[in-house]
CSV table of C-alpha atoms and ligand atoms in Angstrom, one decimal:
chain,number,residue,atom,x,y,z
Z,1,MET,CA,-7.4,14.7,-30.8
Z,2,ALA,CA,-6.3,14.2,-34.4
Z,3,ASP,CA,-3.1,11.8,-34.8
Z,4,PRO,CA,-2.2,9.8,-31.8
Z,5,VAL,CA,0.7,11.9,-30.3
Z,6,ASN,CA,3.6,10.5,-28.7
Z,7,LEU,CA,3.4,11.2,-24.9
Z,8,VAL,CA,6.5,11.3,-22.5
Z,9,ALA,CA,6.0,11.8,-18.9
Z,10,ILE,CA,8.5,13.5,-16.7
Z,11,VAL,CA,7.9,13.0,-13.0
Z,12,LEU,CA,9.9,15.2,-10.7
Z,13,ALA,CA,11.0,13.6,-7.7
Z,14,ALA,CA,14.5,15.1,-6.6
Z,15,GLY,CA,13.6,17.4,-3.8
Z,16,GLN,CA,14.5,16.5,-0.3
Z,17,GLY,CA,11.3,17.8,1.4
Z,18,LYS,CA,12.8,19.7,4.1
Z,19,ARG,CA,9.3,20.5,5.6
Z,20,MET,CA,8.8,16.8,6.4
Z,21,ARG,CA,11.5,16.9,8.6
Z,22,SER,CA,12.6,13.3,7.7
Z,23,GLY,CA,15.6,11.5,6.7
Z,24,LEU,CA,13.5,9.7,3.9
Z,25,PRO,CA,13.1,11.3,0.8
Z,26,LYS,CA,9.7,13.3,0.7
Z,27,VAL,CA,8.4,11.3,-2.5
Z,28,LEU,CA,8.8,7.8,-0.6
Z,29,HIS,CA,6.8,8.9,2.3
Z,30,ARG,CA,3.7,6.7,2.3
Z,31,LEU,CA,-0.1,7.2,1.3
Z,32,ALA,CA,-2.2,4.4,2.0
Z,33,GLY,CA,0.9,2.2,2.1
Z,34,ARG,CA,2.7,3.3,-1.2
Z,35,PRO,CA,5.2,5.9,-1.7
Z,36,LEU,CA,3.9,9.3,-3.0
Z,37,VAL,CA,5.6,8.9,-6.2
Z,38,GLN,CA,4.3,5.2,-6.8
Z,39,HIS,CA,0.8,6.8,-6.8
Z,40,VAL,CA,1.9,9.1,-9.4
Z,41,LEU,CA,3.5,6.3,-11.5
Z,42,ASP,CA,0.7,4.1,-11.2
Z,43,THR,CA,-1.7,6.7,-12.5
Z,44,VAL,CA,0.9,7.4,-15.3
Z,45,ARG,CA,1.0,3.9,-16.5
Z,46,GLY,CA,-2.6,4.1,-17.6
Z,47,LEU,CA,-2.0,7.0,-20.1
Z,48,GLY,CA,-0.3,5.1,-22.7
Z,49,ALA,CA,3.0,7.3,-22.6
Z,50,SER,CA,6.0,5.9,-24.8
Z,51,ASP,CA,8.3,6.7,-22.1
Z,52,THR,CA,8.4,7.9,-18.4
Z,53,LEU,CA,11.3,9.7,-16.8
Z,54,VAL,CA,11.7,10.0,-13.4
Z,55,VAL,CA,14.0,13.0,-12.1
Z,56,VAL,CA,15.9,11.9,-8.8
Z,57,GLY,CA,18.3,13.7,-6.8
Z,58,TYR,CA,18.1,13.7,-2.9
Z,59,GLY,CA,18.2,9.9,-1.8
Z,60,ALA,CA,18.2,9.0,-5.3
Z,61,ASP,CA,19.3,5.1,-4.8
Z,62,ARG,CA,16.6,5.0,-2.3
Z,63,VAL,CA,13.9,6.4,-4.5
Z,64,ARG,CA,14.9,3.9,-7.2
Z,65,ALA,CA,15.0,1.1,-4.9
Z,66,GLU,CA,11.8,1.5,-3.2
Z,67,THR,CA,9.3,2.2,-6.3
Z,68,ASP,CA,8.1,-0.3,-8.6
Z,69,ALA,CA,7.8,0.9,-12.3
Z,70,ASP,CA,9.4,0.5,-15.7
Z,71,VAL,CA,10.8,4.0,-16.1
Z,72,ARG,CA,13.9,5.8,-17.1
Z,73,TRP,CA,15.9,7.5,-14.1
Z,74,VAL,CA,17.5,10.8,-14.6
Z,75,LEU,CA,19.7,12.4,-11.9
Z,76,GLN,CA,19.5,16.0,-11.0
Z,77,ASP,CA,22.7,16.3,-8.9
Z,78,GLU,CA,21.9,19.6,-7.3
Z,79,GLN,CA,18.2,20.8,-6.7
Z,80,LEU,CA,18.2,24.0,-8.5
Z,81,GLY,CA,14.4,24.2,-8.8
Z,82,THR,CA,11.5,22.6,-10.9
Z,83,GLY,CA,12.6,24.2,-14.3
Z,84,HIS,CA,16.1,23.1,-13.8
Z,85,ALA,CA,14.6,19.3,-13.0
Z,86,VAL,CA,12.7,19.3,-16.0
Z,87,ALA,CA,15.6,20.4,-18.2
Z,88,GLN,CA,17.6,17.5,-17.2
Z,89,ALA,CA,15.2,15.2,-18.7
Z,90,LEU,CA,14.5,16.9,-21.7
Z,91,PRO,CA,17.5,15.8,-23.5
Z,92,PHE,CA,16.3,12.3,-23.5
Z,93,VAL,CA,12.6,13.3,-25.1
Z,94,ASP,CA,11.9,13.5,-28.7
Z,95,GLU,CA,11.2,17.3,-29.9
Z,96,ASN,CA,7.8,16.5,-31.4
Z,97,ALA,CA,6.7,14.2,-28.2
Z,98,ILE,CA,4.4,15.9,-25.9
Z,99,THR,CA,5.8,16.3,-22.6
Z,100,LEU,CA,3.5,15.7,-19.6
Z,101,VAL,CA,5.1,17.3,-16.3
Z,102,LEU,CA,4.1,15.7,-12.9
Z,103,TYR,CA,5.2,16.3,-9.6
Z,104,GLY,CA,6.0,13.3,-7.4
Z,105,ASP,CA,4.5,14.9,-4.3
Z,106,VAL,CA,0.9,15.4,-5.9
Z,107,PRO,CA,-0.4,11.8,-5.5
Z,108,LEU,CA,-4.0,12.0,-6.3
Z,109,ILE,CA,-4.1,13.5,-9.6
Z,110,SER,CA,-6.5,11.6,-11.8
Z,111,ALA,CA,-5.8,9.9,-15.1
Z,112,SER,CA,-8.7,11.7,-16.6
Z,113,THR,CA,-7.0,15.1,-15.8
Z,114,LEU,CA,-3.8,14.1,-17.2
Z,115,SER,CA,-5.2,12.9,-20.3
Z,116,ALA,CA,-7.2,16.3,-20.8
Z,117,CYS,CA,-4.1,18.2,-20.2
Z,118,ALA,CA,-2.0,16.4,-22.6
Z,119,ALA,CA,-4.8,16.5,-25.4
Z,120,ALA,CA,-4.8,20.3,-24.7
Z,121,ALA,CA,-1.2,20.3,-25.3
Z,122,GLY,CA,-1.7,18.0,-28.5
Z,123,ASP,CA,-3.5,21.0,-30.0
Z,124,GLY,CA,-0.6,23.1,-29.7
Z,125,ALA,CA,-1.0,24.9,-26.3
Z,126,LEU,CA,0.9,25.0,-23.2
Z,127,ALA,CA,-1.6,23.2,-21.0
Z,128,VAL,CA,-1.5,23.8,-17.1
Z,129,VAL,CA,-3.6,21.9,-14.7
Z,130,THR,CA,-5.1,24.3,-12.3
Z,131,ALA,CA,-7.5,24.0,-9.2
Z,132,GLU,CA,-9.8,26.5,-7.7
Z,133,VAL,CA,-9.2,25.9,-3.8
Z,134,ASP,CA,-10.9,27.2,-0.6
Z,135,ASP,CA,-7.4,27.5,1.1
Z,136,PRO,CA,-4.6,28.5,-1.7
Z,137,ALA,CA,-2.0,28.1,1.3
Z,138,GLU,CA,1.3,28.7,-0.1
Z,139,LEU,CA,0.7,27.2,-3.7
Z,140,GLY,CA,1.5,29.0,-7.0
Z,141,ARG,CA,-1.3,31.4,-8.0
Z,142,ILE,CA,-2.8,31.5,-11.5
Z,143,ARG,CA,-2.9,35.1,-12.7
Z,144,ARG,CA,-5.4,35.7,-15.6
Z,145,SER,CA,-5.9,38.7,-17.6
Z,146,ALA,CA,-9.1,40.8,-17.5
Z,147,ALA,CA,-10.3,38.9,-20.5
Z,148,GLY,CA,-10.0,35.8,-18.3
Z,149,GLU,CA,-6.6,34.4,-20.2
Z,150,ILE,CA,-3.8,32.9,-18.0
Z,151,GLU,CA,-0.9,35.3,-18.2
Z,152,ALA,CA,1.4,33.9,-15.4
Z,153,ILE,CA,2.1,31.7,-12.4
Z,154,VAL,CA,3.2,33.6,-9.6
Z,155,GLU,CA,4.8,31.5,-6.5
Z,156,PHE,CA,3.3,32.6,-3.1
Z,157,SER,CA,6.7,33.9,-2.2
Z,158,ASP,CA,7.0,36.2,-5.0
Z,159,ALA,CA,3.3,37.2,-4.8
Z,160,SER,CA,1.8,40.6,-4.0
Z,161,PRO,CA,-0.7,41.0,-1.3
Z,162,GLU,CA,-3.4,41.1,-4.0
Z,163,GLU,CA,-2.1,38.1,-5.9
Z,164,ARG,CA,-2.3,36.0,-2.8
Z,165,THR,CA,-5.9,36.5,-2.7
Z,166,ILE,CA,-6.3,34.6,-5.9
Z,167,ARG,CA,-7.8,31.1,-5.2
Z,168,GLU,CA,-7.2,29.3,-8.6
Z,169,ILE,CA,-3.8,27.7,-8.1
Z,170,ASN,CA,-1.1,25.7,-10.0
Z,171,THR,CA,-1.1,21.8,-9.5
Z,172,GLY,CA,2.3,21.8,-10.9
Z,173,ILE,CA,1.1,19.5,-13.9
Z,174,MET,CA,1.7,20.8,-17.4
Z,175,ALA,CA,2.0,19.5,-20.8
Z,176,LEU,CA,3.8,21.1,-24.0
Z,177,ARG,CA,5.6,20.0,-27.0
Z,178,ALA,CA,9.2,19.0,-25.9
Z,179,GLY,CA,11.0,21.3,-28.5
Z,180,GLU,CA,9.0,24.2,-27.3
Z,181,LEU,CA,9.5,23.5,-23.7
Z,182,LYS,CA,13.0,23.1,-24.2
Z,183,GLU,CA,13.4,26.7,-25.8
Z,184,LEU,CA,11.1,28.1,-23.0
Z,185,LEU,CA,13.3,26.6,-20.3
Z,186,ALA,CA,16.3,28.0,-21.9
Z,187,GLU,CA,15.2,31.4,-21.1
Z,188,VAL,CA,14.1,30.9,-17.6
Z,189,GLU,CA,16.4,32.8,-14.9
Z,190,PRO,CA,16.5,32.2,-11.3
Z,191,ALA,CA,15.5,35.9,-10.7
Z,192,ASN,CA,13.0,35.0,-7.6
Z,193,SER,CA,12.9,35.2,-4.0
Z,194,GLN,CA,14.2,31.6,-3.7
Z,195,GLY,CA,17.0,31.9,-6.5
Z,196,GLU,CA,15.2,28.7,-8.2
Z,197,TYR,CA,14.8,27.9,-11.6
Z,198,TYR,CA,10.8,27.7,-11.7
Z,199,LEU,CA,9.1,25.6,-14.3
Z,200,THR,CA,6.3,27.8,-13.7
Z,201,ASP,CA,7.9,30.7,-15.5
Z,202,VAL,CA,7.6,29.0,-19.0
Z,203,VAL,CA,4.0,30.5,-18.7
Z,204,SER,CA,4.8,34.1,-18.9
Z,205,GLN,CA,7.4,33.0,-21.7
Z,206,ALA,CA,4.6,31.4,-23.6
Z,207,VAL,CA,2.5,34.2,-23.5
Z,208,ALA,CA,5.3,36.5,-24.4
Z,209,ARG,CA,5.8,34.3,-27.7
Z,210,GLY,CA,2.3,34.0,-28.6
Z,211,ILE,CA,2.0,30.2,-27.8
Z,212,PRO,CA,-1.5,29.7,-26.4
Z,213,VAL,CA,-1.9,28.8,-22.8
Z,214,ALA,CA,-4.8,26.5,-21.8
Z,215,GLY,CA,-6.0,26.0,-18.4
Z,216,VAL,CA,-7.3,22.5,-17.6
Z,217,ARG,CA,-9.1,22.7,-14.3
Z,218,VAL,CA,-9.3,19.5,-11.9
Z,219,SER,CA,-12.9,18.2,-11.3
Z,220,ASP,CA,-12.3,17.7,-7.7
Z,221,PRO,CA,-10.1,20.1,-6.0
Z,222,ASP,CA,-8.5,17.3,-3.8
Z,223,GLU,CA,-6.8,15.8,-6.9
Z,224,ALA,CA,-4.5,19.0,-6.7
Z,225,ARG,CA,-3.4,18.5,-3.0
Z,226,GLY,CA,0.4,18.3,-2.7
Z,227,VAL,CA,2.7,17.1,0.1
Z,228,ASN,CA,4.8,19.3,1.7
Z,229,ASP,CA,4.6,18.6,5.5
Z,230,ARG,CA,3.3,15.8,7.7
Z,231,VAL,CA,0.0,17.5,8.2
Z,232,GLU,CA,-0.6,17.7,4.7
Z,233,LEU,CA,0.3,14.0,4.2
Z,234,ALA,CA,-2.1,13.2,7.2
Z,235,ALA,CA,-5.0,15.2,5.5
Z,236,LEU,CA,-4.2,13.4,2.2
Z,237,GLU,CA,-4.4,10.0,4.0
Z,238,ARG,CA,-7.8,10.7,5.3
Z,239,ILE,CA,-9.0,12.1,1.8
Z,240,TYR,CA,-7.9,8.8,0.2
Z,241,GLN,CA,-9.3,6.5,3.0
Z,242,ARG,CA,-12.6,8.3,2.6
Z,243,ARG,CA,-12.7,7.8,-0.9
Z,244,GLU,CA,-11.9,4.0,-0.6
Z,245,ALA,CA,-14.4,3.5,2.2
Z,246,ARG,CA,-16.9,5.0,-0.1
Z,247,ARG,CA,-16.2,3.0,-2.9
Z,248,LEU,CA,-16.7,0.0,-0.9
Z,249,LEU,CA,-19.8,1.2,0.9
Z,250,LEU,CA,-21.3,1.7,-2.4
Z,251,GLY,CA,-20.1,-1.7,-3.7
Z,252,GLY,CA,-22.3,-3.0,-0.7
Z,253,ALA,CA,-20.1,-3.6,1.9
Z,254,GLY,CA,-21.1,-2.5,5.3
Z,255,MET,CA,-18.8,-0.7,7.7
Z,256,ALA,CA,-19.1,-0.2,11.6
Z,257,ASP,CA,-17.3,3.2,11.0
Z,258,PRO,CA,-16.0,4.0,7.5
Z,259,GLU,CA,-13.6,6.5,9.3
Z,260,ARG,CA,-11.9,3.7,11.0
Z,261,VAL,CA,-11.0,1.3,8.3
Z,262,GLU,CA,-7.7,1.5,6.6
Z,263,ILE,CA,-7.3,0.4,3.0
Z,264,ARG,CA,-3.6,0.3,1.8
Z,265,GLY,CA,-3.9,-1.5,-1.3
Z,266,GLU,CA,-6.3,-2.9,-4.1
Z,267,VAL,CA,-9.1,-4.1,-2.3
Z,268,THR,CA,-12.4,-5.6,-3.6
Z,269,ALA,CA,-15.4,-6.7,-1.3
Z,270,GLY,CA,-18.6,-8.4,-2.2
Z,271,GLU,CA,-22.1,-7.5,-1.4
Z,272,ASP,CA,-23.0,-7.8,2.2
Z,273,CYS,CA,-19.6,-7.9,3.5
Z,274,PHE,CA,-19.4,-6.3,7.1
Z,275,ILE,CA,-16.1,-4.6,8.2
Z,276,ASP,CA,-15.9,-3.8,11.9
Z,277,ILE,CA,-13.8,-1.0,13.2
Z,278,ASN,CA,-10.1,-0.8,12.9
Z,279,VAL,CA,-9.5,-3.3,10.3
Z,280,VAL,CA,-6.5,-2.8,8.1
Z,281,LEU,CA,-6.6,-4.2,4.4
Z,282,ALA,CA,-3.4,-4.1,2.7
Z,283,GLY,CA,-1.8,-5.3,-0.7
Z,284,ARG,CA,-4.2,-7.2,-2.9
Z,285,VAL,CA,-7.4,-8.5,-1.0
Z,286,LYS,CA,-10.5,-9.8,-2.3
Z,287,LEU,CA,-13.2,-10.4,-0.1
Z,288,GLY,CA,-16.2,-12.4,-1.3
Z,289,ALA,CA,-19.9,-11.9,-0.6
Z,290,GLY,CA,-20.9,-11.8,3.0
Z,291,VAL,CA,-17.6,-11.6,4.5
Z,292,ARG,CA,-17.5,-10.6,8.0
Z,293,LEU,CA,-14.1,-9.0,9.4
Z,294,GLY,CA,-14.1,-8.5,13.2
Z,295,ALA,CA,-12.7,-5.4,15.2
Z,296,GLY,CA,-8.9,-5.5,14.7
Z,297,VAL,CA,-8.6,-7.7,12.0
Z,298,VAL,CA,-5.4,-7.3,9.4
Z,299,ILE,CA,-5.8,-9.1,5.9
Z,300,GLU,CA,-3.1,-8.6,3.5
Z,301,ASP,CA,-2.5,-10.1,0.1
Z,302,SER,CA,-5.4,-12.8,0.5
Z,303,VAL,CA,-8.4,-14.0,-0.9
Z,304,LEU,CA,-11.4,-14.8,1.2
Z,305,GLY,CA,-14.3,-16.8,-0.3
Z,306,ASP,CA,-18.1,-16.0,0.6
Z,307,GLY,CA,-19.2,-16.0,3.8
Z,308,VAL,CA,-15.9,-16.2,5.6
Z,309,GLU,CA,-16.0,-15.1,9.2
Z,310,VAL,CA,-12.8,-13.5,10.7
Z,311,GLU,CA,-13.0,-12.8,14.4
Z,312,PRO,CA,-11.4,-10.2,16.1
Z,313,HIS,CA,-7.4,-9.4,16.0
Z,314,THR,CA,-6.6,-12.3,13.6
Z,315,VAL,CA,-3.9,-11.6,11.1
Z,316,VAL,CA,-4.2,-13.2,7.6
Z,317,GLN,CA,-1.4,-12.7,5.1
Z,318,GLY,CA,-0.7,-14.5,1.8
Z,319,ALA,CA,-3.6,-16.8,2.3
Z,320,LYS,CA,-6.5,-18.4,0.3
Z,321,VAL,CA,-9.3,-19.0,2.3
Z,322,ALA,CA,-12.3,-20.8,1.0
Z,323,ALA,CA,-16.1,-20.2,1.6
Z,324,GLY,CA,-17.6,-20.7,5.0
Z,325,CYS,CA,-14.4,-20.7,6.9
Z,326,ARG,CA,-14.2,-19.2,10.4
Z,327,LEU,CA,-10.9,-17.9,11.8
Z,328,GLY,CA,-9.9,-16.3,15.2
Z,329,PRO,CA,-10.3,-14.4,17.2
Z,330,PHE,CA,-6.3,-13.9,17.7
Z,331,ALA,CA,-5.4,-16.5,14.9
Z,332,ARG,CA,-2.2,-16.0,12.7
Z,333,ILE,CA,-2.6,-17.1,9.1
Z,334,ARG,CA,0.6,-16.8,7.4
Z,335,PRO,CA,1.9,-16.8,3.8
Z,336,GLY,CA,1.2,-19.9,1.8
Z,337,THR,CA,-1.8,-20.9,3.9
Z,338,GLU,CA,-4.7,-22.7,1.9
Z,339,LEU,CA,-7.8,-23.3,3.8
Z,340,GLY,CA,-10.7,-25.5,2.3
Z,341,GLU,CA,-14.0,-24.8,2.8
Z,342,ASP,CA,-15.7,-24.5,6.3
Z,343,VAL,CA,-12.3,-24.9,8.1
Z,344,ARG,CA,-12.2,-23.7,11.5
Z,345,ILE,CA,-9.1,-22.1,12.9
Z,346,GLY,CA,-9.7,-20.7,16.4
Z,347,ASN,CA,-7.7,-18.7,19.0
Z,348,PHE,CA,-3.9,-18.8,19.0
Z,349,VAL,CA,-3.4,-20.9,16.3
Z,350,GLU,CA,-0.7,-20.1,13.7
Z,351,THR,CA,-0.5,-21.7,10.3
Z,352,LYS,CA,2.3,-21.2,7.6
Z,353,LYS,CA,2.5,-22.9,4.2
Z,354,ALA,CA,-0.1,-25.1,5.5
Z,355,ARG,CA,-3.0,-26.7,3.3
Z,356,LEU,CA,-6.0,-27.6,5.4
Z,357,GLY,CA,-8.9,-29.6,3.7
Z,358,ARG,CA,-12.5,-29.1,4.0
Z,359,GLY,CA,-14.2,-29.0,7.4
Z,360,THR,CA,-10.8,-29.5,9.2
Z,361,LYS,CA,-10.7,-28.0,12.6
Z,362,ALA,CA,-7.7,-26.5,14.9
Z,363,SER,CA,-9.6,-24.7,17.5
Z,364,HIS,CA,-7.1,-23.5,19.7
Z,365,LEU,CA,-3.4,-23.1,20.4
Z,366,ALA,CA,-1.7,-24.9,17.4
Z,367,TYR,CA,1.3,-24.4,14.9
Z,368,LEU,CA,0.8,-25.8,11.5
Z,369,GLY,CA,3.8,-25.1,9.3
Z,370,ASP,CA,5.1,-26.9,6.0
Z,371,ALA,CA,1.8,-29.2,6.5
Z,372,GLU,CA,-0.8,-30.6,4.4
Z,373,LEU,CA,-3.9,-31.9,6.2
Z,374,GLY,CA,-6.8,-33.6,4.6
Z,375,GLU,CA,-10.6,-32.9,5.1
Z,376,GLU,CA,-12.4,-33.4,8.5
Z,377,CYS,CA,-9.4,-33.5,10.6
Z,378,ASN,CA,-9.3,-32.6,14.2
Z,379,VAL,CA,-6.4,-30.8,15.4
Z,380,GLY,CA,-6.2,-30.9,19.4
Z,381,ALA,CA,-4.9,-27.9,21.5
Z,382,GLY,CA,-1.1,-27.8,21.8
Z,383,THR,CA,-0.7,-29.8,18.5
Z,384,VAL,CA,2.6,-28.8,16.8
Z,385,THR,CA,4.1,-29.6,13.6
Z,386,CYS,CA,7.8,-29.6,14.6
Z,387,ASN,CA,8.9,-28.8,10.8
Z,388,TYR,CA,12.5,-27.2,11.7
Z,389,ASP,CA,15.3,-29.2,12.7
Z,390,GLY,CA,17.8,-25.9,13.1
Z,391,GLU,CA,18.8,-26.1,9.5
Z,392,ASN,CA,16.1,-27.2,7.1
Z,393,LYS,CA,12.3,-27.2,7.0
Z,394,HIS,CA,10.4,-30.6,6.7
Z,395,ARG,CA,6.9,-31.5,5.6
Z,396,THR,CA,4.2,-32.9,7.7
Z,397,GLU,CA,1.3,-34.6,5.6
Z,398,VAL,CA,-1.8,-35.8,7.4
Z,399,GLY,CA,-4.5,-37.8,5.6
Z,400,ASP,CA,-8.5,-37.1,5.9
Z,401,ASP,CA,-10.5,-37.9,9.0
Z,402,VAL,CA,-7.4,-38.0,11.1
Z,403,PHE,CA,-7.6,-37.0,15.1
Z,404,LEU,CA,-4.6,-35.2,16.3
Z,405,GLY,CA,-5.0,-35.3,20.2
Z,406,THR,CA,-4.1,-32.5,22.3
Z,407,ASN,CA,-0.1,-31.9,22.8
Z,408,SER,CA,0.8,-33.9,20.0
Z,409,SER,CA,4.3,-33.0,18.4
Z,410,LEU,CA,4.4,-34.2,15.0
Z,411,VAL,CA,8.2,-34.3,14.0
Z,412,ALA,CA,8.6,-33.8,10.3
Z,413,PRO,CA,9.3,-35.3,7.8
Z,414,LEU,CA,6.2,-37.4,8.9
Z,415,GLU,CA,3.3,-39.1,7.4
Z,416,VAL,CA,-0.1,-39.7,9.1
Z,417,GLU,CA,-2.7,-41.8,6.9
Z,418,SER,CA,-6.2,-41.0,6.8
Z,419,GLY,CA,-8.4,-42.2,9.8
Z,420,ALA,CA,-5.1,-42.4,12.1
Z,421,PHE,CA,-5.6,-41.4,15.8
Z,422,ILE,CA,-2.9,-39.8,17.6
Z,423,ALA,CA,-3.3,-40.0,21.3
Z,424,ALA,CA,-2.9,-37.0,23.4
Z,425,GLY,CA,0.7,-35.9,24.5
Z,426,SER,CA,2.3,-37.9,21.8
Z,427,THR,CA,5.6,-37.3,20.0
Z,428,ILE,CA,5.2,-38.9,16.7
Z,429,THR,CA,8.5,-39.5,14.8
Z,430,ALA,CA,7.4,-42.5,12.5
Z,431,LYS,CA,4.7,-42.9,9.8
Z,432,VAL,CA,1.3,-43.8,11.1
Z,433,GLU,CA,-0.8,-46.0,8.8
Z,434,ARG,CA,-4.4,-45.8,7.9
Z,435,GLY,CA,-6.7,-46.2,10.8
Z,436,GLU,CA,-3.9,-46.7,13.4
Z,437,LEU,CA,-3.7,-45.5,16.8
Z,438,ALA,CA,-0.5,-44.0,17.8
Z,439,VAL,CA,0.4,-43.5,21.4
Z,440,GLU,CA,3.8,-42.3,22.5
Z,441,ARG,CA,3.8,-41.6,26.2
Z,442,SER,CA,4.9,-43.5,29.5
Z,443,LYS,CA,2.3,-45.3,31.3
Z,444,GLN,CA,0.6,-43.5,34.2
Z,445,ARG,CA,1.6,-44.5,37.6
Z,446,ASN,CA,-0.6,-43.9,40.6
Z,447,ILE,CA,1.4,-44.1,43.7
Z,448,LYS,CA,-0.8,-45.1,46.7
Z,449,GLY,CA,-0.3,-44.0,50.3
Z,450,TRP,CA,1.9,-41.3,49.4
Z,451,THR,CA,2.2,-38.2,51.8
Z,452,ARG,CA,2.2,-34.6,50.6
Z,453,PRO,CA,4.9,-32.5,52.0
Z,454,GLY,CA,3.8,-30.6,54.9
Z,455,ARG,CA,4.2,-26.7,55.2
Z,456,ARG,CA,7.5,-25.8,57.2
Z,457,LYS,CA,6.7,-23.9,60.2
Z,458,GLY,CA,7.6,-19.8,60.2
Z,459,LYS,CA,7.2,-19.7,56.3
Z,460,GLU,CA,4.6,-17.7,55.0
Y,501,LIG,C1,5.6,23.8,-6.9
Y,501,LIG,C2,5.0,25.0,-8.0
Y,501,LIG,C3,3.6,25.6,-7.3
Y,501,LIG,C4,2.9,24.6,-7.3
Y,501,LIG,C5,3.1,23.6,-6.4
Y,501,LIG,C6,1.9,22.5,-6.6
Y,501,LIG,C7,7.1,25.6,-8.8
Y,501,LIG,C8,8.4,26.8,-8.9
Y,501,LIG,N1,6.1,25.7,-8.1
Y,501,LIG,O1,5.8,24.2,-5.8
Y,501,LIG,O2,3.4,26.6,-8.3
Y,501,LIG,O3,1.6,25.4,-6.8
Y,501,LIG,O4,4.4,22.9,-6.8
Y,501,LIG,O5,2.2,21.3,-5.8
Y,501,LIG,O6,7.1,24.6,-9.6
Y,501,LIG,N2,11.6,18.9,-7.4
Y,501,LIG,C9,12.7,18.5,-8.1
Y,501,LIG,N3,13.7,19.2,-8.5
Y,501,LIG,C10,13.9,20.5,-8.0
Y,501,LIG,C11,13.0,21.2,-7.2
Y,501,LIG,C12,11.8,20.1,-6.9
Y,501,LIG,O7,12.7,17.3,-8.7
Y,501,LIG,O8,15.1,21.0,-8.0
Y,501,LIG,C13,10.5,18.0,-7.2
Y,501,LIG,C14,10.0,17.9,-5.9
Y,501,LIG,O9,10.9,16.8,-5.4
Y,501,LIG,C15,8.7,17.8,-5.8
Y,501,LIG,C16,8.3,18.7,-7.1
Y,501,LIG,O10,9.3,18.9,-7.8
Y,501,LIG,O11,8.0,16.6,-6.2
Y,501,LIG,C17,7.7,20.1,-6.5
Y,501,LIG,O12,8.9,20.8,-5.9
Y,501,LIG,P1,8.3,21.6,-4.5
Y,501,LIG,O13,9.8,22.3,-4.1
Y,501,LIG,O14,7.5,20.9,-3.5
Y,501,LIG,O15,7.5,22.7,-5.2
Y,501,LIG,P2,6.5,23.7,-4.5
Y,501,LIG,O16,7.3,24.6,-3.7
Y,501,LIG,O17,5.4,22.8,-3.7
Y,502,LIG,CA1,5.2,20.6,-3.4
């Protein structure tokens, strides 16, 4: 490309998506946990566009609220077609900018394809991204002349039987200088089977005016896939998941079955990780080298250090887990948990906003919330931090090498100093100092000569 051109992206997201049969606007349906339109916006972010305009209409407020992007919103009150949608945004675009049009329901389009499209438009053409597919279904067909030049895009519902055999399709993505696009769109009429203003009609208009039309082929036809119904969405989800699994496998992570791992976010995995079946990784997840995730584990927005082992059916959210920890099975690690090296969290243990120092163990049945425990502590089964008084949350602070006996209730705010020992069954309400033994329970009485109740006659 010669000069750096001013690039503006227009993303179409105003349609209802009737074939989804859903109250949710189509572009908000989720692919790998993110709304369809979010995928498009995330890809656009890398292009260096000076402005991104998103055309919304059906469920506009919801689309605005549920997407995360620095964009300008344009309202299309009535959805009169893709050409009409683009026309709503063009008044906000500088005439000389290269306008890149994207569809909110074509989420896998790659940044490299988009750059190639913008570059072709920068050279003065109307650039149209096309794909050669095995099953062109009901997509718009690219009609070429005998010499191979693009002549027109023919929508499926308007196509002749012969045109329907064409396997090169319109992805919906195109680019042109804004001024020219404006002029071409002004001539588009809704003279077609659907009575809509088709963006695709600008192609034949461009040909008529002698504007060169450049076809930009996607390298992978899957990029071109759109979502019109839930079958297509499910197919896209599979494609996405296979790509992600492949990426992790190539990076050195092993998987029991790459078809049964779900990746819904930005996930990185170190070498020699092992991921068992039905694991869900969501949000930002970083797995160190040699991490092992058991069957049915869910990890969300968390960092796991080298060699961490997570046993089956454990849920980890918003946590930092240092190297060598062992979690689960059936543990629940909630946001704000920070575990030092070699911590052991066993079955039916819940942690929330809790920091546990190196080597501390809570092997079974405990709740540690709003708590800080030092190194090498032992948390007995049934230990509970009583952090909530019905109105406010309070903190529990425990030093190093503390023994919390079975069934201790730690009523916060509370401090237990290093080396202290809490006897089983104690309800601790006052500070325990260094090295002390705290016992809070009534003395055991053994009643001699006691007779056990006999079974009453006639009772089963
Ligand atoms: C469109 C193309 C078709 C192409 C296909 C690729 C047209 C006329 N047809 O067909 O050639 O093969 O995409 O997936 O462009 N939208 C609006 N406002 C409207 C209408 C649509 O914002 O008034 C948005 C939708 O929300 C959607 C996108 O534009 O994100 C595409 O609309 P859709 O109705 O799905 O077009 P297709 O029939 O799939
Ligand atoms: Ca579509």
